[in-house]
Amino acid sequence: MWNIVGASVVGTSHSATGAPCQDFCAHRHVLIDGKSVVILALADGAGSAAHSDEGAAAAVEATLDALAILVADGEELGESAAFYVLDLAQARVRALADERSLSPRQFACTLLFAVISNDANMFVQVGDGAWAVKSHGRYHPATWPNRGEFANETYFITSPNWRTGFQFYSHPLSVDAVAGFTDGIQAVALRYADNAVHEPFIDPLVKVVAASGDSPSLQRPLVAFLSTESLNERTDDDKTLLIAARRKVHLLEWPTLTKAEMP
Amino acid sequence: MEQNPFINSGTDIASTYAENAEPRCPSLLLLDVSGSMQGEPLKELQAGLEIYRDSLLADSLAKKRVEVAVMTFGGRVDLLQTFATADAFTTPQLAIAGDTPMGQAVVEGLDYLEQHKQVLKTNGVGYYRPWVFLITDGGPTDKHSSFWTQAVQRVKDGAMKKSFSFFAVGVEGADMECLAELSSARAPVALKGLEFRKLFEWLSASQQAVSRSATTDEVPLTSPAGWAQV
């Protein structure tokens, strides 16, 4: 049983100029033959593209649709499955651009998605942001922010060179929790010096999600957290954080009977 | 106040952020200090440099991200200031000397820039596309040397590969034809009078915008109309 919560919050530089939030995230929790499978996706629309907020939303929705079908059909999770999903996400964005007679570049976005079931998982990314995986109590960066040569350049699923920015990872052990985030969060969530996940940031948040008995109610607190001053001081970009954690099982506490009470 | 489990979770937002190196925006100034810059032009150029440093310093992000190097050409080519962010940057005193080895300055400047990019890469520091800003009131006295042909070729390659942004600014009396040959991708700009101060204010403002840009942004430049003849 998984708890999942995610939110995208507009950055202060965007709210100053009236630009919309160009990040988007969504998830599905599906049951296949009685086993739960978690499907997660997030995207960051390019600041320089006029309709990238719509591009990000379309790419995420198409990704979830494609992954749900893939999982329902029992397809193996692997690189070819990842390319199939990306192909559909790109096609959806292109179709959106065609409908409006605009260039797909106007809908440019990064894309991150993940599938986690009991016996398999995959983490896929084109562009920056990252996936952090918690397995057996330890954190691993499943992917890493993918940049071009310059700090303000990345790869978008709509770019001709998107394959250069493609990352695929499958964790060999069972996964307890995952966190996916866009570039607005990466400088506080990752440690660049040794390419590690900054556990003191991620883990307390993951624990909140794991301990919750009612994860949908965490949505609003997550939005409030992502809007706090202490985060805004460190980034003025849009911020997305999507966390999925196995729910901690609270064993019911039965009253213990003293010997005298026993029948 | 409402209890927010995420805010109260004890999450550490500060420490890794503080350790993660700021991405850098290298800015290489190639300045003509040949004989003809004597007097008012040099004085104004020097004043412009001070304004540049002060306005970068006044911006909390730019002072950590924009790093400036100064190379002069006049009689010879001198690297007066190696790449340094504004808080570590002391405005060099410009001194007049000799002829105008512009081609050599461009070649040596771009060599130095490449070397600096390697240092950043080795240390895992991200960087924005570097700016190379050339200011002259003359023409290359090394026009018939291999320096000049090499300079023209390398600026052209750099523009094509987008490995840096090259700007050529001509002060009154500059050989604009030579500058156009050198800066073929972006037309050179003629400075209005001796508006060095406005030029450096613009440069600082543009670089502040770039250094603030997120990793997925491309920053359009504002009009240089305040200092350029358009």
Coordinates of C-alpha atoms in Angstrom, one line a residue:
Chain A
M1 CA 0.0 0.0 0.0
W2 CA 1.4 3.3 -1.1
N3 CA 0.9 6.9 0.0
I4 CA 1.4 9.4 -2.7
V5 CA 1.4 13.2 -2.7
G6 CA 2.6 15.7 -5.2
A7 CA 2.4 19.5 -5.8
S8 CA 3.7 22.1 -8.2
V9 CA 4.0 25.7 -7.0
V10 CA 4.7 28.8 -9.1
G11 CA 8.2 30.4 -8.6
T12 CA 8.5 33.9 -7.2
S13 CA 10.1 35.1 -10.5
H14 CA 7.1 33.8 -12.4
S15 CA 4.5 35.3 -10.0
A16 CA 6.4 38.6 -10.2
T17 CA 6.0 38.7 -14.0
G18 CA 2.5 37.1 -14.1
A19 CA 3.8 34.0 -15.8
P20 CA 1.9 30.8 -15.0
C21 CA 3.4 27.8 -13.2
Q22 CA 5.0 25.8 -15.9
D23 CA 5.6 22.7 -13.8
F24 CA 3.1 19.9 -13.7
C25 CA 2.9 16.6 -11.8
A26 CA 0.3 13.8 -11.5
H27 CA 0.2 10.2 -10.3
R28 CA -1.9 7.0 -10.5
H29 CA -2.1 4.1 -8.2
V30 CA -3.4 1.1 -10.0
L31 CA -4.3 -2.5 -9.0
I32 CA -3.1 -5.2 -11.3
D33 CA -4.2 -8.7 -10.3
G34 CA -4.6 -7.5 -6.7
K35 CA -1.1 -6.0 -6.6
S36 CA -0.6 -2.2 -6.5
V37 CA 1.5 -0.4 -9.0
V38 CA 2.5 3.2 -8.6
I39 CA 2.8 5.5 -11.7
L40 CA 4.3 8.9 -11.3
A41 CA 5.1 11.7 -13.7
L42 CA 6.3 15.3 -13.6
A43 CA 7.4 17.9 -16.2
D44 CA 9.0 21.4 -16.2
G45 CA 7.9 23.6 -19.1
A46 CA 10.6 25.7 -20.7
G47 CA 10.7 29.3 -19.4
S48 CA 11.4 30.5 -23.0
A49 CA 8.4 28.7 -24.5
A50 CA 5.1 30.5 -24.6
H51 CA 2.8 27.5 -24.0
S52 CA 5.2 25.3 -22.0
D53 CA 2.7 25.0 -19.1
E54 CA 0.3 23.3 -21.5
G55 CA 3.1 21.2 -22.9
A56 CA 4.1 20.0 -19.4
A57 CA 0.5 19.1 -18.5
A58 CA -0.1 17.3 -21.8
A59 CA 3.2 15.3 -21.6
V60 CA 2.4 14.2 -18.0
E61 CA -1.2 13.1 -18.8
A62 CA 0.0 11.2 -22.0
T63 CA 2.7 9.6 -19.9
L64 CA 0.3 8.4 -17.3
D65 CA -2.1 7.0 -19.9
A66 CA 0.6 5.2 -21.7
L67 CA 2.1 3.7 -18.5
A68 CA -1.3 2.6 -17.3
I69 CA -1.8 0.6 -20.5
L70 CA 1.7 -0.8 -20.4
V71 CA 1.3 -1.9 -16.9
A72 CA -2.2 -3.4 -17.5
D73 CA -0.9 -5.4 -20.4
G74 CA 1.9 -6.8 -18.2
E75 CA 4.6 -5.4 -20.4
E76 CA 8.1 -5.6 -19.1
L77 CA 9.5 -2.4 -17.6
G78 CA 12.6 -1.6 -19.6
E79 CA 14.2 0.9 -22.0
S80 CA 12.0 0.0 -24.9
A81 CA 8.9 0.5 -22.7
A82 CA 10.3 3.9 -21.7
F83 CA 10.9 4.9 -25.4
Y84 CA 7.3 3.8 -26.2
V85 CA 6.0 6.1 -23.4
L86 CA 8.2 9.0 -24.5
D87 CA 7.0 8.5 -28.1
L88 CA 3.4 8.9 -27.0
A89 CA 4.1 11.9 -24.8
Q90 CA 5.9 13.6 -27.7
A91 CA 3.1 12.8 -30.1
R92 CA 0.6 14.3 -27.7
V93 CA 2.6 17.5 -27.4
R94 CA 3.0 17.7 -31.2
A95 CA -0.7 17.1 -31.7
L96 CA -1.4 20.0 -29.3
A97 CA 0.9 22.2 -31.2
D98 CA -0.6 21.2 -34.6
E99 CA -4.1 21.9 -33.4
R100 CA -3.1 25.5 -32.6
S101 CA -0.8 25.8 -35.7
L102 CA 2.2 26.5 -33.5
S103 CA 5.6 25.0 -33.3
P104 CA 6.1 22.1 -30.8
R105 CA 9.0 24.3 -29.4
Q106 CA 6.4 26.6 -27.9
F107 CA 5.3 23.6 -25.7
A108 CA 8.9 22.5 -24.7
C109 CA 9.2 20.7 -21.4
T110 CA 11.4 18.2 -19.5
L111 CA 9.7 14.9 -18.5
L112 CA 10.3 12.6 -15.6
F113 CA 8.4 9.4 -14.9
A114 CA 8.5 6.3 -12.8
V115 CA 6.8 3.0 -12.3
I116 CA 7.1 1.0 -9.1
S117 CA 5.6 -2.4 -8.5
N118 CA 6.5 -5.1 -6.0
D119 CA 8.9 -6.9 -8.3
A120 CA 10.0 -4.2 -10.8
N121 CA 10.6 -0.5 -11.2
M122 CA 11.9 2.0 -13.7
F123 CA 12.9 5.7 -13.5
V124 CA 13.1 7.7 -16.7
Q125 CA 14.1 11.3 -17.4
V126 CA 14.7 13.7 -20.2
G127 CA 16.2 17.1 -19.0
D128 CA 16.9 18.3 -15.5
G129 CA 15.4 17.6 -12.1
A130 CA 15.9 14.1 -10.6
W131 CA 14.5 11.0 -9.0
A132 CA 15.7 9.9 -5.5
V133 CA 15.1 6.3 -4.4
K134 CA 14.9 5.0 -0.9
S135 CA 15.7 1.4 -0.6
H136 CA 16.5 -0.6 2.5
G137 CA 16.8 2.7 4.4
R138 CA 19.3 4.3 2.1
Y139 CA 18.9 7.0 -0.6
H140 CA 20.2 6.8 -4.2
P141 CA 20.0 9.3 -7.0
A142 CA 18.2 7.2 -9.7
T143 CA 18.8 10.0 -12.2
W144 CA 20.7 13.3 -12.2
P145 CA 19.9 16.7 -13.6
N146 CA 20.7 16.5 -17.2
R147 CA 22.2 19.7 -18.7
G148 CA 23.7 20.9 -21.8
E149 CA 27.1 22.7 -21.6
F150 CA 25.6 25.8 -20.0
A151 CA 23.7 26.1 -16.7
N152 CA 20.6 27.6 -18.3
E153 CA 20.3 24.9 -21.0
T154 CA 18.7 21.6 -20.7
Y155 CA 17.1 18.9 -22.8
F156 CA 13.4 19.0 -23.7
I157 CA 11.3 16.1 -25.0
T158 CA 10.5 18.4 -28.0
S159 CA 14.2 19.0 -28.8
P160 CA 15.7 17.2 -31.8
N161 CA 18.6 16.1 -29.5
W162 CA 16.3 14.8 -26.7
R163 CA 17.9 11.3 -26.9
T164 CA 21.2 12.9 -25.6
G165 CA 19.3 13.9 -22.5
F166 CA 17.6 10.5 -22.0
Q167 CA 18.3 8.6 -18.7
F168 CA 17.0 5.2 -17.6
Y169 CA 17.4 3.5 -14.3
S170 CA 16.1 0.4 -12.6
H171 CA 16.8 -0.2 -9.0
P172 CA 17.9 -3.8 -8.3
L173 CA 16.4 -4.0 -4.8
S174 CA 12.9 -3.3 -3.5
V175 CA 12.0 0.3 -3.3
D176 CA 10.5 1.8 -0.1
A177 CA 10.0 5.4 -1.3
V178 CA 10.7 7.7 -4.2
A179 CA 10.9 11.4 -4.6
G180 CA 10.8 13.2 -8.0
F181 CA 11.4 16.9 -8.3
T182 CA 12.1 19.6 -10.9
D183 CA 15.1 21.9 -11.1
G184 CA 13.5 24.4 -8.6
I185 CA 14.1 21.9 -5.9
Q186 CA 17.3 20.2 -7.0
A187 CA 19.8 22.6 -5.4
V188 CA 18.3 21.8 -1.9
A189 CA 17.7 18.1 -2.5
L190 CA 20.9 17.0 -4.1
R191 CA 24.6 17.4 -3.0
Y192 CA 26.6 18.2 -6.1
A193 CA 30.0 17.6 -4.4
D194 CA 29.6 13.8 -4.4
N195 CA 26.5 13.4 -6.6
A196 CA 24.3 12.2 -3.7
V197 CA 20.8 12.8 -2.4
H198 CA 20.7 15.2 0.4
E199 CA 19.0 12.9 2.9
P200 CA 18.4 15.5 5.6
F201 CA 16.1 17.4 3.2
I202 CA 14.3 14.4 1.6
D203 CA 13.9 11.9 4.4
P204 CA 11.9 13.9 6.9
L205 CA 9.4 14.7 4.1
V206 CA 9.3 11.1 3.0
K207 CA 8.6 10.0 6.6
V208 CA 5.7 12.4 6.8
V209 CA 4.2 10.8 3.7
A210 CA 4.9 7.2 4.9
A211 CA 3.3 7.8 8.3
S212 CA 0.1 9.4 6.9
G213 CA -3.2 7.5 7.2
D214 CA -4.8 9.9 4.8
S215 CA -2.3 11.0 2.1
P216 CA -4.8 13.2 0.0
S217 CA -5.0 15.5 3.0
L218 CA -1.2 16.1 2.7
Q219 CA -1.7 17.9 -0.6
R220 CA -2.4 21.3 0.9
P221 CA 0.4 21.2 3.5
L222 CA 2.8 20.3 0.7
V223 CA 1.7 23.3 -1.3
A224 CA 2.3 25.5 1.8
F225 CA 5.7 23.9 2.4
L226 CA 6.8 24.5 -1.2
S227 CA 5.7 28.2 -0.8
T228 CA 7.7 28.8 2.4
E229 CA 10.1 31.8 2.6
S230 CA 13.0 29.5 3.4
L231 CA 12.6 27.7 0.1
N232 CA 11.9 30.8 -1.9
E233 CA 15.1 32.4 -0.7
R234 CA 16.9 29.6 -2.4
T235 CA 15.1 29.4 -5.7
D236 CA 12.8 31.7 -7.6
D237 CA 11.8 29.0 -10.1
D238 CA 8.7 26.8 -10.2
K239 CA 8.9 23.9 -7.8
T240 CA 7.5 20.4 -8.0
L241 CA 7.9 17.7 -5.5
L242 CA 6.2 14.3 -5.9
I243 CA 6.7 11.7 -3.1
A244 CA 5.5 8.1 -3.0
A245 CA 6.2 6.0 0.1
R246 CA 5.1 2.6 1.3
R247 CA 2.6 3.2 4.1
K248 CA 4.0 2.2 7.4
V249 CA 1.8 -0.5 8.8
H250 CA 0.4 0.4 12.2
L251 CA -0.3 -2.9 13.9
L252 CA -3.5 -2.6 15.9
E253 CA -2.7 -2.6 19.6
W254 CA -4.7 -5.2 21.4
P255 CA -5.1 -4.8 25.1
T256 CA -3.0 -7.4 26.8
L257 CA -4.7 -9.6 29.3
T258 CA -3.2 -10.3 32.6
K259 CA -3.1 -13.9 33.6
A260 CA -5.9 -13.5 36.0
E261 CA -8.1 -12.2 33.3
M262 CA -7.5 -15.1 31.0
P263 CA -10.3 -17.5 30.6
Chain B
M1 CA -1.3 28.4 13.5
E2 CA -2.2 25.3 11.6
Q3 CA 0.2 22.5 12.0
N4 CA 2.0 21.6 8.8
P5 CA 3.7 18.2 9.0
F6 CA 6.1 19.0 6.2
I7 CA 7.2 22.4 7.6
N8 CA 7.5 20.8 11.1
S9 CA 9.3 17.6 9.8
G10 CA 12.7 18.9 10.6
T11 CA 13.7 18.9 6.9
D12 CA 17.1 20.6 6.2
I13 CA 16.7 23.2 3.4
A14 CA 19.9 25.1 4.1
S15 CA 23.0 23.1 4.4
T16 CA 23.4 21.3 1.0
Y17 CA 22.3 24.4 -0.8
A18 CA 25.0 26.4 0.9
E19 CA 27.6 23.8 -0.2
N20 CA 26.4 23.5 -3.8
A21 CA 28.6 25.7 -5.9
E22 CA 26.8 28.6 -7.6
P23 CA 26.8 28.4 -11.4
R24 CA 29.1 31.0 -12.9
C25 CA 28.5 33.5 -15.7
P26 CA 32.0 34.3 -17.1
S27 CA 32.4 37.8 -18.5
L28 CA 35.7 38.5 -20.4
L29 CA 36.4 42.2 -21.2
L30 CA 38.9 42.8 -24.0
L31 CA 39.8 46.5 -23.7
D32 CA 41.7 48.7 -26.0
V33 CA 44.3 50.8 -24.1
S34 CA 46.3 51.9 -27.2
G35 CA 47.6 55.5 -27.5
S36 CA 44.4 56.9 -29.1
M37 CA 42.4 56.1 -25.9
Q38 CA 44.5 58.6 -24.0
G39 CA 42.6 61.3 -22.0
E40 CA 38.9 61.4 -21.7
P41 CA 38.1 58.0 -23.4
L42 CA 40.3 56.1 -20.9
K43 CA 39.0 58.1 -18.0
E44 CA 35.4 57.3 -18.9
L45 CA 36.2 53.6 -19.6
Q46 CA 37.8 53.4 -16.1
A47 CA 34.7 55.0 -14.6
G48 CA 32.5 52.5 -16.5
L49 CA 34.5 49.6 -15.0
E50 CA 33.9 50.9 -11.5
I51 CA 30.2 51.2 -12.2
Y52 CA 30.2 47.7 -13.6
R53 CA 31.8 46.3 -10.4
D54 CA 29.5 48.3 -8.1
S55 CA 26.3 47.3 -9.8
L56 CA 27.2 43.6 -9.9
L57 CA 28.2 43.8 -6.2
A58 CA 24.8 45.4 -5.4
D59 CA 23.0 42.3 -6.8
S60 CA 22.9 39.4 -4.4
L61 CA 22.9 36.7 -7.1
A62 CA 25.1 38.4 -9.7
K63 CA 27.8 39.1 -7.2
K64 CA 28.1 35.3 -6.6
R65 CA 27.6 34.2 -10.2
V66 CA 29.0 36.8 -12.6
E67 CA 32.8 36.5 -12.8
V68 CA 34.8 39.1 -14.7
A69 CA 38.2 39.0 -16.3
V70 CA 40.0 42.0 -17.8
M71 CA 42.5 41.7 -20.7
T72 CA 43.9 44.9 -22.3
F73 CA 45.6 45.5 -25.6
G74 CA 47.9 48.4 -26.1
G75 CA 51.5 47.7 -27.3
R76 CA 51.0 44.3 -25.8
V77 CA 48.3 42.0 -24.4
D78 CA 48.0 41.9 -20.6
L79 CA 45.7 39.9 -18.4
L80 CA 45.1 42.5 -15.7
Q81 CA 42.4 40.6 -13.8
T82 CA 41.8 36.9 -13.8
F83 CA 38.2 35.6 -13.5
A84 CA 36.8 36.8 -10.2
T85 CA 33.3 37.4 -8.8
A86 CA 32.5 41.0 -8.0
D87 CA 33.3 40.7 -4.3
A88 CA 36.8 39.5 -5.2
F89 CA 37.3 41.8 -8.1
T90 CA 39.5 44.9 -7.8
T91 CA 39.0 47.3 -10.7
P92 CA 42.4 47.3 -12.5
Q93 CA 44.0 50.7 -13.3
L94 CA 44.1 51.0 -17.0
A95 CA 47.3 52.5 -18.5
I96 CA 47.9 53.7 -22.0
A97 CA 50.5 52.0 -24.2
G98 CA 51.4 51.6 -27.9
D99 CA 49.6 50.1 -30.8
T100 CA 46.5 47.9 -31.1
P101 CA 47.2 44.1 -31.2
M102 CA 43.5 43.3 -31.3
G103 CA 43.8 40.0 -33.0
Q104 CA 46.3 38.7 -30.5
A105 CA 44.1 39.9 -27.6
V106 CA 41.1 38.0 -29.0
V107 CA 43.1 34.8 -29.5
E108 CA 44.7 34.9 -26.1
G109 CA 41.5 36.0 -24.4
L110 CA 39.6 33.0 -26.0
D111 CA 42.4 30.7 -25.0
Y112 CA 42.2 31.9 -21.4
L113 CA 38.4 31.5 -21.5
E114 CA 38.7 27.9 -22.7
Q115 CA 41.2 27.2 -19.9
H116 CA 38.8 28.7 -17.4
K117 CA 35.9 26.6 -18.6
Q118 CA 38.0 23.5 -18.1
V119 CA 38.7 24.6 -14.5
L120 CA 35.0 25.0 -13.8
K121 CA 34.2 21.7 -15.4
T122 CA 36.9 19.9 -13.4
N123 CA 35.4 21.3 -10.2
G124 CA 31.8 20.4 -11.1
V125 CA 30.7 24.0 -11.3
G126 CA 28.0 24.8 -13.8
Y127 CA 28.2 27.8 -16.0
Y128 CA 26.2 30.0 -18.2
R129 CA 27.2 30.9 -21.8
P130 CA 30.3 33.2 -21.3
W131 CA 30.2 36.8 -22.6
V132 CA 33.2 38.3 -24.4
F133 CA 33.1 42.0 -24.7
L134 CA 35.6 43.9 -26.9
I135 CA 35.9 47.6 -26.8
T136 CA 38.1 49.6 -29.2
D137 CA 38.5 53.0 -30.7
G138 CA 40.9 51.9 -33.5
G139 CA 41.6 49.0 -35.7
P140 CA 43.9 45.9 -35.4
T141 CA 47.5 46.8 -36.0
D142 CA 48.0 43.0 -36.3
K143 CA 45.5 42.8 -39.2
H144 CA 48.1 41.2 -41.5
S145 CA 49.3 38.6 -39.0
S146 CA 48.0 35.1 -38.4
F147 CA 46.5 36.4 -35.1
W148 CA 43.9 38.3 -37.0
T149 CA 42.8 35.5 -39.3
Q150 CA 42.7 33.1 -36.3
A151 CA 40.7 35.6 -34.2
V152 CA 38.1 36.1 -37.0
Q153 CA 37.8 32.3 -37.4
R154 CA 37.5 31.6 -33.7
V155 CA 34.9 34.2 -33.1
K156 CA 32.9 32.8 -36.0
D157 CA 33.2 29.2 -34.7
G158 CA 32.2 30.3 -31.2
A159 CA 29.1 32.0 -32.6
M160 CA 28.2 29.0 -34.6
K161 CA 28.7 26.5 -31.8
K162 CA 27.2 29.1 -29.4
S163 CA 30.2 28.5 -27.1
F164 CA 30.2 32.2 -26.1
S165 CA 28.4 35.4 -26.9
F166 CA 30.8 37.9 -28.6
F167 CA 30.1 41.6 -28.6
A168 CA 32.2 44.2 -30.3
V169 CA 31.8 47.9 -29.4
G170 CA 33.4 50.6 -31.4
V171 CA 34.2 54.0 -29.8
E172 CA 34.3 57.0 -32.2
G173 CA 37.2 56.5 -34.6
A174 CA 37.0 52.7 -34.5
D175 CA 37.5 50.8 -37.7
M176 CA 33.9 49.4 -37.9
E177 CA 34.7 47.4 -41.1
C178 CA 37.3 45.4 -39.3
L179 CA 35.0 45.0 -36.3
A180 CA 32.3 43.7 -38.7
E181 CA 34.8 41.2 -40.1
L182 CA 35.6 40.0 -36.6
S183 CA 32.1 39.9 -35.2
S184 CA 30.3 38.5 -38.2
A185 CA 27.4 36.8 -36.4
R186 CA 26.4 39.8 -34.2
A187 CA 27.0 43.2 -35.9
P188 CA 29.3 45.5 -34.0
V189 CA 27.8 48.4 -32.2
A190 CA 29.0 52.0 -32.2
L191 CA 29.2 53.7 -28.8
K192 CA 27.2 56.9 -28.4
G193 CA 29.8 59.5 -27.5
L194 CA 31.7 58.3 -24.4
E195 CA 28.7 56.6 -22.8
F196 CA 30.9 53.9 -21.1
R197 CA 28.9 54.2 -17.9
K198 CA 25.6 53.4 -19.6
L199 CA 27.3 50.6 -21.5
F200 CA 28.5 48.9 -18.3
E201 CA 25.1 49.5 -16.6
W202 CA 23.5 47.7 -19.4
L203 CA 26.1 44.9 -19.3
S204 CA 25.6 44.4 -15.6
A205 CA 21.8 44.5 -15.9
S206 CA 21.8 41.9 -18.7
Q207 CA 24.2 39.6 -16.8
Q208 CA 22.1 40.0 -13.7
A209 CA 19.1 38.8 -15.7
V210 CA 21.0 35.8 -17.1
S211 CA 22.5 34.8 -13.7
R212 CA 19.0 34.8 -12.2
S213 CA 17.6 32.6 -15.0
A214 CA 16.5 29.1 -14.2
T215 CA 18.1 26.2 -16.0
T216 CA 15.2 26.1 -18.4
D217 CA 15.2 29.7 -19.4
E218 CA 16.6 31.7 -22.3
V219 CA 17.1 35.3 -21.6
P220 CA 16.3 38.0 -24.2
L221 CA 18.6 41.0 -24.1
T222 CA 17.2 44.4 -23.5
S223 CA 17.9 47.2 -26.0
P224 CA 21.3 48.8 -25.8
A225 CA 19.7 52.1 -27.1
G226 CA 21.0 54.0 -24.0
W227 CA 24.6 53.7 -25.1
A228 CA 24.6 52.5 -28.6
Q229 CA 24.0 54.3 -31.9
V230 CA 21.0 52.5 -33.4

